[in-house]
Amino acid sequence: MKFGIQVNEGPYNHQSSDSAYQFTKAALEKGHEIFRVFFYHDGVYNGSRLGVPPQDDRNITELWEALGEKYNLDLVVCVAAAQRRGVLDESEANRNGKDANNIAPKFRISGLGQLIEAGVQSDRLIVFGD
Amino acid sequence: MAMLHTVNKSPFEKNSLDSCIDHALEGSSILLFEDGVYGALKGTTISDKVSQAMGNVSVYVLGSDLRARGLSEERIIEGITVTDYPGFVDLAGSHDNVQSWL
Amino acid sequence: MSEVIKKFMYVNRKAPYGTIYALESLEVVLIGAAFDQDVSLAFVDDGVFQLTTGQDTKDAGMKNFSPTYSALGDYDVNKIYIEKESLEERGLTLDDLQDLKYEDEDEDWAEKDSIRLVSREELAQLMDEQEVLLSF
């Protein structure tokens, strides 16, 4: 089965990114396909590489990166939500005249159409949020 | 069609579980996870409503979120099935669609 | 853009302004309209507050996005379900909400109501028929 995953909340403030990660990992380990993980609303903060959580806590962004690396996941950060909140890749930073970017490896920034496409192409779309 | 409803809110804070139960058709299932697991407890102001709903719908609760909150399975309404993430994945696959009651 | 046509429902259960969900949900609906899917919007629970008339955000200093709802008809988004019980519980009637219209191209662009008042039971049935439910 093919799943699409939507993550609506940032890491640490809310459990939804952890839940989405656990669901995604379990689905992949059962042999299912993840069409895409789409980060929306404050969920875009999951894609910032600049977070430095305490060493005795989990690093959610790195967990997503590692899962993305292992299974070649499409981890998409919504561009409109990301621009509002200051999550940028190099081209977005240049285009908007910003002096830095912060997108984490394995994540990419793209449009809301990617969420709709995930709904169309996946057998089930699961929303994790607040 | 049979829908999987997911509820991740405490029923004492938000009306998500209440509203979910009011919209859940016969034959559908409800999965309680995150703070939604508090909706699985016995002896609360909403447990009668949950028990009644269980005549028509199947109710599941995520064990890892129960344990994280120090809730033992003895405190759960009888008939609610404790599941895990692989079980959550199976439920999502075995139902026709999934609605998150955020 | 896609040959597959699925039944998409956007389920709006949150009030506007207190959180961003209502606004960013609307942004998804507008972008999603380009995909030619079978789209409907449901306003349930506090979601019905999104459509109240007379929203004035000037002194709150926020962007007033309520006029955008009236443009949905131009995007062929014209199945807008309002749950009757949710309105009543909040002391509202349809008169308190925006009167959303669309022009039906199959009937010589006749103006028609986008808003459909449905009971909780009817909405539950409609939800059940969907293939994709985007919850905000």
XYZ file of N, CA, C and O in Angstrom, chain A residues 3 5-7 14-30 32 34 37 39 46 57-60 63-64 67 71 73 126 128, chain B residues 31 33-34 62-65 67-69 83-90:
220
model
N 1.249 5.130 1.143
C 0.752 6.127 2.088
C 1.308 7.516 1.794
O 2.473 7.663 1.407
N 1.790 11.181 3.911
C 1.803 11.627 5.307
C 1.854 13.150 5.333
O 2.665 13.758 4.630
N 0.990 13.748 6.127
C 1.034 15.201 6.317
C 1.372 15.495 7.780
O 0.755 14.941 8.692
N 2.350 16.374 7.991
C 2.775 16.745 9.348
C 2.527 18.241 9.544
O 3.114 19.063 8.842
N 4.777 19.737 19.947
C 3.630 18.844 19.808
C 4.147 17.467 19.396
O 5.179 17.368 18.735
N 3.405 16.444 19.767
C 3.878 15.078 19.488
C 3.705 14.669 18.028
O 4.214 13.625 17.609
N 3.018 15.481 17.225
C 2.593 14.990 15.913
C 3.740 14.574 14.992
O 3.611 13.617 14.236
N 4.876 15.270 15.068
C 5.989 14.865 14.200
C 6.546 13.508 14.642
O 6.877 12.663 13.807
N 6.622 13.310 15.971
C 7.053 12.008 16.481
C 6.094 10.910 16.026
O 6.520 9.838 15.582
N 4.799 11.175 16.146
C 3.800 10.175 15.758
C 3.903 9.864 14.268
O 3.864 8.702 13.864
N 4.029 10.920 13.465
C 4.140 10.732 12.014
C 5.388 9.917 11.687
O 5.360 9.025 10.827
N 6.487 10.212 12.398
C 7.731 9.468 12.189
C 7.547 7.993 12.534
O 7.936 7.111 11.755
N 6.930 7.722 13.683
C 6.733 6.329 14.109
C 5.827 5.590 13.122
O 6.063 4.424 12.808
N 4.799 6.276 12.647
C 3.886 5.653 11.684
C 4.629 5.350 10.386
O 4.536 4.246 9.828
N 5.375 6.351 9.900
C 6.106 6.202 8.640
C 7.104 5.049 8.725
O 7.198 4.213 7.825
N 7.843 5.008 9.839
C 8.847 3.964 10.044
C 8.182 2.587 10.076
O 8.638 1.646 9.423
N 7.074 2.491 10.824
C 6.369 1.206 10.924
C 5.839 0.776 9.555
O 5.924 -0.404 9.192
N 5.303 1.735 8.791
C 4.772 1.401 7.465
C 5.885 0.893 6.554
O 5.721 -0.111 5.845
N 7.021 1.576 6.576
C 8.148 1.166 5.725
C 8.667 -0.207 6.136
O 8.975 -1.054 5.291
N 8.750 -0.443 7.443
C 9.257 -1.735 7.925
C 8.305 -2.880 7.583
O 8.719 -4.031 7.515
N 7.042 -2.553 7.369
C 6.083 -3.569 6.942
C 6.077 -3.742 5.426
O 5.272 -4.492 4.882
N 5.438 -1.297 3.166
C 4.599 -0.343 2.429
C 5.471 0.752 1.814
O 6.613 0.958 2.209
N 5.950 4.846 1.068
C 5.533 6.199 1.483
C 5.718 7.088 0.258
O 6.846 7.323 -0.183
N 6.209 12.619 2.406
C 5.870 13.230 3.699
C 5.840 14.732 3.457
O 6.830 15.307 2.985
N 5.310 18.512 4.926
C 5.347 19.295 6.164
C 4.663 20.634 5.928
O 5.093 21.416 5.076
N 10.304 21.224 11.105
C 10.989 19.917 11.122
C 12.128 19.890 10.125
O 13.044 19.089 10.244
N 17.990 14.075 24.489
C 16.681 14.067 23.834
C 16.860 13.614 22.381
O 17.964 13.630 21.849
N 15.752 13.247 21.752
C 15.822 12.836 20.354
C 15.996 14.064 19.464
O 15.503 15.140 19.797
N 16.672 13.861 18.337
C 16.765 14.935 17.341
C 15.830 14.563 16.196
O 16.156 13.736 15.347
N 14.644 15.163 16.196
C 13.597 14.728 15.266
C 14.013 14.932 13.811
O 13.798 14.068 12.957
N 16.260 12.265 12.799
C 15.536 10.994 12.643
C 14.877 10.930 11.266
O 14.960 9.911 10.569
N 14.243 12.028 10.877
C 13.620 12.080 9.548
C 14.674 11.942 8.459
O 14.483 11.215 7.475
N 15.816 8.325 8.202
C 14.779 7.498 7.579
C 14.701 7.825 6.085
O 14.536 6.935 5.242
N 15.392 5.000 3.173
C 14.306 4.573 2.284
C 14.089 5.501 1.096
O 13.090 5.392 0.386
N 13.170 8.660 1.016
C 11.863 9.310 1.187
C 11.842 10.685 0.536
O 12.865 11.367 0.470
N -2.612 10.301 5.583
C -2.796 10.378 7.031
C -2.278 11.731 7.519
O -1.132 12.097 7.241
N -1.231 14.245 10.516
C -0.796 14.345 11.912
C -0.698 15.818 12.269
O 0.002 16.576 11.587
N -9.283 5.245 16.465
C -7.996 5.000 17.111
C -7.656 6.208 17.979
O -7.590 7.339 17.491
N -4.864 8.114 20.100
C -3.414 8.170 20.319
C -3.034 9.568 20.796
O -3.897 10.430 20.950
N -1.726 9.769 21.072
C -1.256 11.006 21.720
C -2.169 11.281 22.931
O -2.520 10.363 23.658
N -3.494 3.430 21.314
C -2.082 3.168 21.041
C -1.333 2.930 22.359
O -1.234 3.827 23.205
N -0.816 1.702 22.516
C -0.176 1.307 23.768
C 1.016 2.176 24.138
O 1.217 2.510 25.315
N 1.823 2.568 23.158
C 3.021 3.355 23.470
C 2.653 4.712 24.066
O 3.359 5.227 24.947
N 1.531 5.280 23.617
C 1.112 6.571 24.174
C 0.458 6.407 25.557
O 0.527 7.304 26.392
N 1.500 4.045 27.740
C 2.644 3.808 28.634
C 3.417 5.090 28.883
O 3.868 5.351 29.996
N 3.551 5.918 27.829
C 4.273 7.179 28.005
C 3.610 8.040 29.069
O 4.271 8.793 29.784
N 2.282 7.884 29.212
C 1.533 8.710 30.161
C 1.256 7.990 31.474
O 0.460 8.467 32.292
N -3.232 -1.308 20.709
C -2.457 -1.626 19.508
C -1.115 -0.889 19.526
O -0.796 -0.181 20.488
N -0.324 -1.094 18.462
C 0.981 -0.425 18.356
C 1.079 0.218 16.974
O 0.108 0.179 16.201
N 2.236 0.799 16.634
C 2.319 1.471 15.333
C 2.113 0.541 14.136
O 1.382 0.900 13.207
N 2.725 -0.673 14.160
C 2.387 -1.585 13.041
C 0.884 -1.851 12.967
O 0.313 -1.964 11.868
N 0.228 -1.903 14.135
C -1.231 -2.090 14.162
C -1.961 -0.878 13.591
O -2.969 -1.018 12.882
N -1.455 0.309 13.888
C -2.009 1.559 13.354
C -1.920 1.528 11.818
O -2.890 1.832 11.105
N -0.759 1.109 11.312
C -0.564 1.029 9.856
C -1.573 0.047 9.254
O -2.215 0.348 8.235
N -1.743 -1.099 9.915
C -2.698 -2.102 9.416
C -4.115 -1.537 9.397
O -4.870 -1.761 8.444
